[in-house]
PDB file of C-alpha atoms in Angstrom:
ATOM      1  CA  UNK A   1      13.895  18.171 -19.050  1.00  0.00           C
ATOM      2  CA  UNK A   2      11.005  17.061 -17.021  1.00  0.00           C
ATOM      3  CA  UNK A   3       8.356  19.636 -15.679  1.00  0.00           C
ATOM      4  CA  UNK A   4       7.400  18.717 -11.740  1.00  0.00           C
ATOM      5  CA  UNK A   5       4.134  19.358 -10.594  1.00  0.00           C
ATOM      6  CA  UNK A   6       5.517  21.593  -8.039  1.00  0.00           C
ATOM      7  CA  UNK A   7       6.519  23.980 -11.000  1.00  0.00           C
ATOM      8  CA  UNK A   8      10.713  22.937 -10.621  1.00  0.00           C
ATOM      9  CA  UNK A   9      12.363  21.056 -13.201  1.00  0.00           C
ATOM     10  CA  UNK A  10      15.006  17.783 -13.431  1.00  0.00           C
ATOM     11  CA  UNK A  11      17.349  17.891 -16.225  1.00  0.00           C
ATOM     12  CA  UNK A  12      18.611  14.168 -17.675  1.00  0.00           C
ATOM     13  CA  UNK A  13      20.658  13.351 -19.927  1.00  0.00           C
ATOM     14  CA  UNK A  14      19.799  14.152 -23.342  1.00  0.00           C
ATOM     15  CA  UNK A  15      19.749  11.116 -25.796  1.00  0.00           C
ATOM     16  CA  UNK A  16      19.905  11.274 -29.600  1.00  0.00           C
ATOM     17  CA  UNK A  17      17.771   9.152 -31.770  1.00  0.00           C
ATOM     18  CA  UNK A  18      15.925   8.364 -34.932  1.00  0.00           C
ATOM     19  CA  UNK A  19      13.300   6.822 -33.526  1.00  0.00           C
ATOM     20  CA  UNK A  20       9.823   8.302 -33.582  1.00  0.00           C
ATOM     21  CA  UNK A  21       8.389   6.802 -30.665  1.00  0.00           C
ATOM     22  CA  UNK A  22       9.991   7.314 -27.553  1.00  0.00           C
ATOM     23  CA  UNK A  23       9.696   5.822 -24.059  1.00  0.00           C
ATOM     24  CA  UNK A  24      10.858   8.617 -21.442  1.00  0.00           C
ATOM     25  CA  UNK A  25      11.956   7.341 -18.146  1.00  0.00           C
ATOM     26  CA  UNK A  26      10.844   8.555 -14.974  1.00  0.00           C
ATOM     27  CA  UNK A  27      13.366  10.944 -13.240  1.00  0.00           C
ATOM     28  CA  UNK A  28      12.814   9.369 -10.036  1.00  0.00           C
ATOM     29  CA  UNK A  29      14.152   5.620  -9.082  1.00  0.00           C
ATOM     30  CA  UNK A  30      11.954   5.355  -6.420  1.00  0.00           C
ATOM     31  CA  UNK A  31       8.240   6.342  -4.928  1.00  0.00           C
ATOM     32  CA  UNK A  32       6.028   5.959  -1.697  1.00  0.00           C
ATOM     33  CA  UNK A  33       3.063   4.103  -2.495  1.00  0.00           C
ATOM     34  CA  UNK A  34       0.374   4.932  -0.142  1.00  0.00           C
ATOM     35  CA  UNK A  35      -3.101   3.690   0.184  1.00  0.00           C
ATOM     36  CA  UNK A  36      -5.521   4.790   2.957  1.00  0.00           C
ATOM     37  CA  UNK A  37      -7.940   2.201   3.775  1.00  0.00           C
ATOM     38  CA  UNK A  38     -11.488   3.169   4.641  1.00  0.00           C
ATOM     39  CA  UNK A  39     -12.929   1.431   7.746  1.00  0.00           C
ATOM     40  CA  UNK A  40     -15.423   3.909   8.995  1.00  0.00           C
ATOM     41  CA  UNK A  41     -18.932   3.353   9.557  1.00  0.00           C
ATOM     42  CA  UNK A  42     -20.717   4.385   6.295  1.00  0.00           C
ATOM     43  CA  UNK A  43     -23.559   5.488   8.641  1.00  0.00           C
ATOM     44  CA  UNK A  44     -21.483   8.218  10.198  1.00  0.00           C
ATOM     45  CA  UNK A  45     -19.280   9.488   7.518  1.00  0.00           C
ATOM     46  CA  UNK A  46     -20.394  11.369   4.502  1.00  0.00           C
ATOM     47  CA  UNK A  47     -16.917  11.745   3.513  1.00  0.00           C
ATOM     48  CA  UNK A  48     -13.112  12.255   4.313  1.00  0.00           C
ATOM     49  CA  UNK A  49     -10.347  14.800   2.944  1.00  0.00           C
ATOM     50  CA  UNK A  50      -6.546  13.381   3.448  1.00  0.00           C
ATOM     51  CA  UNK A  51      -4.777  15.910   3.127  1.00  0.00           C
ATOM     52  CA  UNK A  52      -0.862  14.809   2.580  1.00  0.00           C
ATOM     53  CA  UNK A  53       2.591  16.511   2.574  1.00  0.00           C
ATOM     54  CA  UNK A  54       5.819  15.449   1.733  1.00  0.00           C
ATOM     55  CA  UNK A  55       9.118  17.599   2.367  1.00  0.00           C
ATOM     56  CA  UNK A  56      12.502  16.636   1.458  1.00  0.00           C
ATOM     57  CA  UNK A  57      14.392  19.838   2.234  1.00  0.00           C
ATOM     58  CA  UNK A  58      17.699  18.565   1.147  1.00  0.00           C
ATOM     59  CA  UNK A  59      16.582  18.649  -2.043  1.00  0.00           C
ATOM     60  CA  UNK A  60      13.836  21.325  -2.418  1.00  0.00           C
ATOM     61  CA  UNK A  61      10.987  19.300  -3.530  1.00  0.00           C
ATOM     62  CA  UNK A  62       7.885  19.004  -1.895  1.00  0.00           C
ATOM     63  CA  UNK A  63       4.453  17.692  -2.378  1.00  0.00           C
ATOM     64  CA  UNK A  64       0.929  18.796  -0.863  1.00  0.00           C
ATOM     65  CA  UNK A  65      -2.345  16.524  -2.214  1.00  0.00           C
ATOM     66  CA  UNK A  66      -5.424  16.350  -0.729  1.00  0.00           C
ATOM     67  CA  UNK A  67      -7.597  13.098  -1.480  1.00  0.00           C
ATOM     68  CA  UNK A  68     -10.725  12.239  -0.969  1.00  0.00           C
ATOM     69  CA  UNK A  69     -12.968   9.600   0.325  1.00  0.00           C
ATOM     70  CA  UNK A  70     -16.645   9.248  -0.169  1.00  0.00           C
ATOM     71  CA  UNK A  71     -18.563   7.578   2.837  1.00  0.00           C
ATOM     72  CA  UNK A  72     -20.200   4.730   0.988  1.00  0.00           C
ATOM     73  CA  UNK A  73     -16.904   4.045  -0.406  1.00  0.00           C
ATOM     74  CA  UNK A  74     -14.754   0.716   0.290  1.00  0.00           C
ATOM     75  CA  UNK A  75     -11.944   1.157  -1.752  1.00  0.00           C
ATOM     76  CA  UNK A  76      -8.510   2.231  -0.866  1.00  0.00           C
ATOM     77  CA  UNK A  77      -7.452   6.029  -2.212  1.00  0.00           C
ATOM     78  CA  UNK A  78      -4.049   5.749  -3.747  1.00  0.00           C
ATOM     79  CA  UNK A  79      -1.232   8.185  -3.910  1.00  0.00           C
ATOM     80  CA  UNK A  80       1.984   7.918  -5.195  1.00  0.00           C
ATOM     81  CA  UNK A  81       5.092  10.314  -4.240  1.00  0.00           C
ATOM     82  CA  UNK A  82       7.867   9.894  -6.457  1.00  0.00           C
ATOM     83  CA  UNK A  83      11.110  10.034  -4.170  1.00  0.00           C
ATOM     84  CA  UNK A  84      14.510  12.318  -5.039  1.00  0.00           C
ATOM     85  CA  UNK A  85      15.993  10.724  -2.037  1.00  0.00           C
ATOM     86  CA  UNK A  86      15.123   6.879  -1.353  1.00  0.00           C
ATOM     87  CA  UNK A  87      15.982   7.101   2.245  1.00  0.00           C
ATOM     88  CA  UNK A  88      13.774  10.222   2.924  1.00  0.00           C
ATOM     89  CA  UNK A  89      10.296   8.360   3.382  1.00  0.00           C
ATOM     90  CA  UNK A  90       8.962  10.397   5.879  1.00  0.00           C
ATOM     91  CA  UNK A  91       5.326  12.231   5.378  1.00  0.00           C
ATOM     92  CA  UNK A  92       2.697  13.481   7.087  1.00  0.00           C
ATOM     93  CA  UNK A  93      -1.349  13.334   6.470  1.00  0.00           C
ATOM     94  CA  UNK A  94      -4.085  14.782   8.132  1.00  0.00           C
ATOM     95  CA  UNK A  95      -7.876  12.784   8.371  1.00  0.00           C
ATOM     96  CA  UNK A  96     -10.865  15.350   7.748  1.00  0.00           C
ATOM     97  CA  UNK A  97     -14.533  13.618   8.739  1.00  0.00           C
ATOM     98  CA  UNK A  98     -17.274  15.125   7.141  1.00  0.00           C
ATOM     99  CA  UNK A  99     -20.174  13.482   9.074  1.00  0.00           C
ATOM    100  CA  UNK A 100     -23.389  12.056   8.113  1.00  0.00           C
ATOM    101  CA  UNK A 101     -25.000  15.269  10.392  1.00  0.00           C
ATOM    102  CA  UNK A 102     -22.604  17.453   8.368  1.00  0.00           C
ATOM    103  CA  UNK A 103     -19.860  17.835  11.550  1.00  0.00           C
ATOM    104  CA  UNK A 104     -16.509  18.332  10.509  1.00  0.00           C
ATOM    105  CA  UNK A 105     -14.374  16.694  12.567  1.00  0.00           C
ATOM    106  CA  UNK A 106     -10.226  17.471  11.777  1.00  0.00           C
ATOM    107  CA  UNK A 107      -7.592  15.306  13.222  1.00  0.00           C
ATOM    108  CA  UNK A 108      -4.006  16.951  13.687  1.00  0.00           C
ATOM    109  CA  UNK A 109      -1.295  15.950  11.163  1.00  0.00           C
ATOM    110  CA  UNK A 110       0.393  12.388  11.546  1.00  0.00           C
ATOM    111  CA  UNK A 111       3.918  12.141  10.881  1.00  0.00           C
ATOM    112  CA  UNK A 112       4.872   8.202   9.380  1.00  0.00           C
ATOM    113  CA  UNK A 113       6.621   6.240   7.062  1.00  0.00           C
ATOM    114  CA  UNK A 114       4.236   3.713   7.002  1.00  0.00           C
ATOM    115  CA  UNK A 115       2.304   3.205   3.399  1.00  0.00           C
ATOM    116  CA  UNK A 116      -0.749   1.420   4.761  1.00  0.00           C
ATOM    117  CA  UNK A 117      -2.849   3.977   6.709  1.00  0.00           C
ATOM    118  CA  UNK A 118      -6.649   2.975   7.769  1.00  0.00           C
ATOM    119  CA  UNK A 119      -9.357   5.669   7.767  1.00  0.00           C
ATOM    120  CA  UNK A 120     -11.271   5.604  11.173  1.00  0.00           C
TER     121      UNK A 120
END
């Protein structure tokens, strides 16, 4: 039985074995693999929340993360959402600025598919 994050469960198969080391497969075949790309101006932005949901109702699993970027930062944030249904790819995310003259500017949500999201 595997424990979610969300606090639900996903019962496999149960496998009997003598070994006593085991490798324990993930439940899910597939994921999204998202990265959000900072190309702000470092002289503007003190940092950015992403805040990111994934619903597939079908299946009563969601997932709500919020990420964060720090302004000097040029590295992409990663997230990966492990998918019950391969064909649901849909999420949404949401772009919080956190200026250099501590403004806080929030964008409204952004519905996509697409796993390559730039931070502006």
């Amino acid at each position: 039985m595997h424990h979610l994050k969300d606090g639900t469960t996903r019962t496999t198969e149960a496998i009997a074995t003598q070994a006593t080391k085991l490798p324990i497969n993930d439940p899910f075949e597939q994921a999204l693999e998202i990265e959000f790309i900072p190309l702000f101006d470092p002289s503007q932005v003190r940092m950015v929340f992403i805040d990111v949901e994934y619903t597939d109702k079908a299946n009563r699993y969601e997932r709500r993360e919020r990420l964060r970027l720090d302004g000097n930062s040029f590295d992409p944030v990663s997230l990966r959402i492990s998918l019950i249904d391969s064909v649901e790819k849909t999420f949404r995310y949401r772009l919080t600025f956190v200026g250099t003259d501590n403004r806080l500017r929030r964008e409204a949500f952004v519905e996509t598919k697409e796993t390559l999201i730039p931070v502006t």
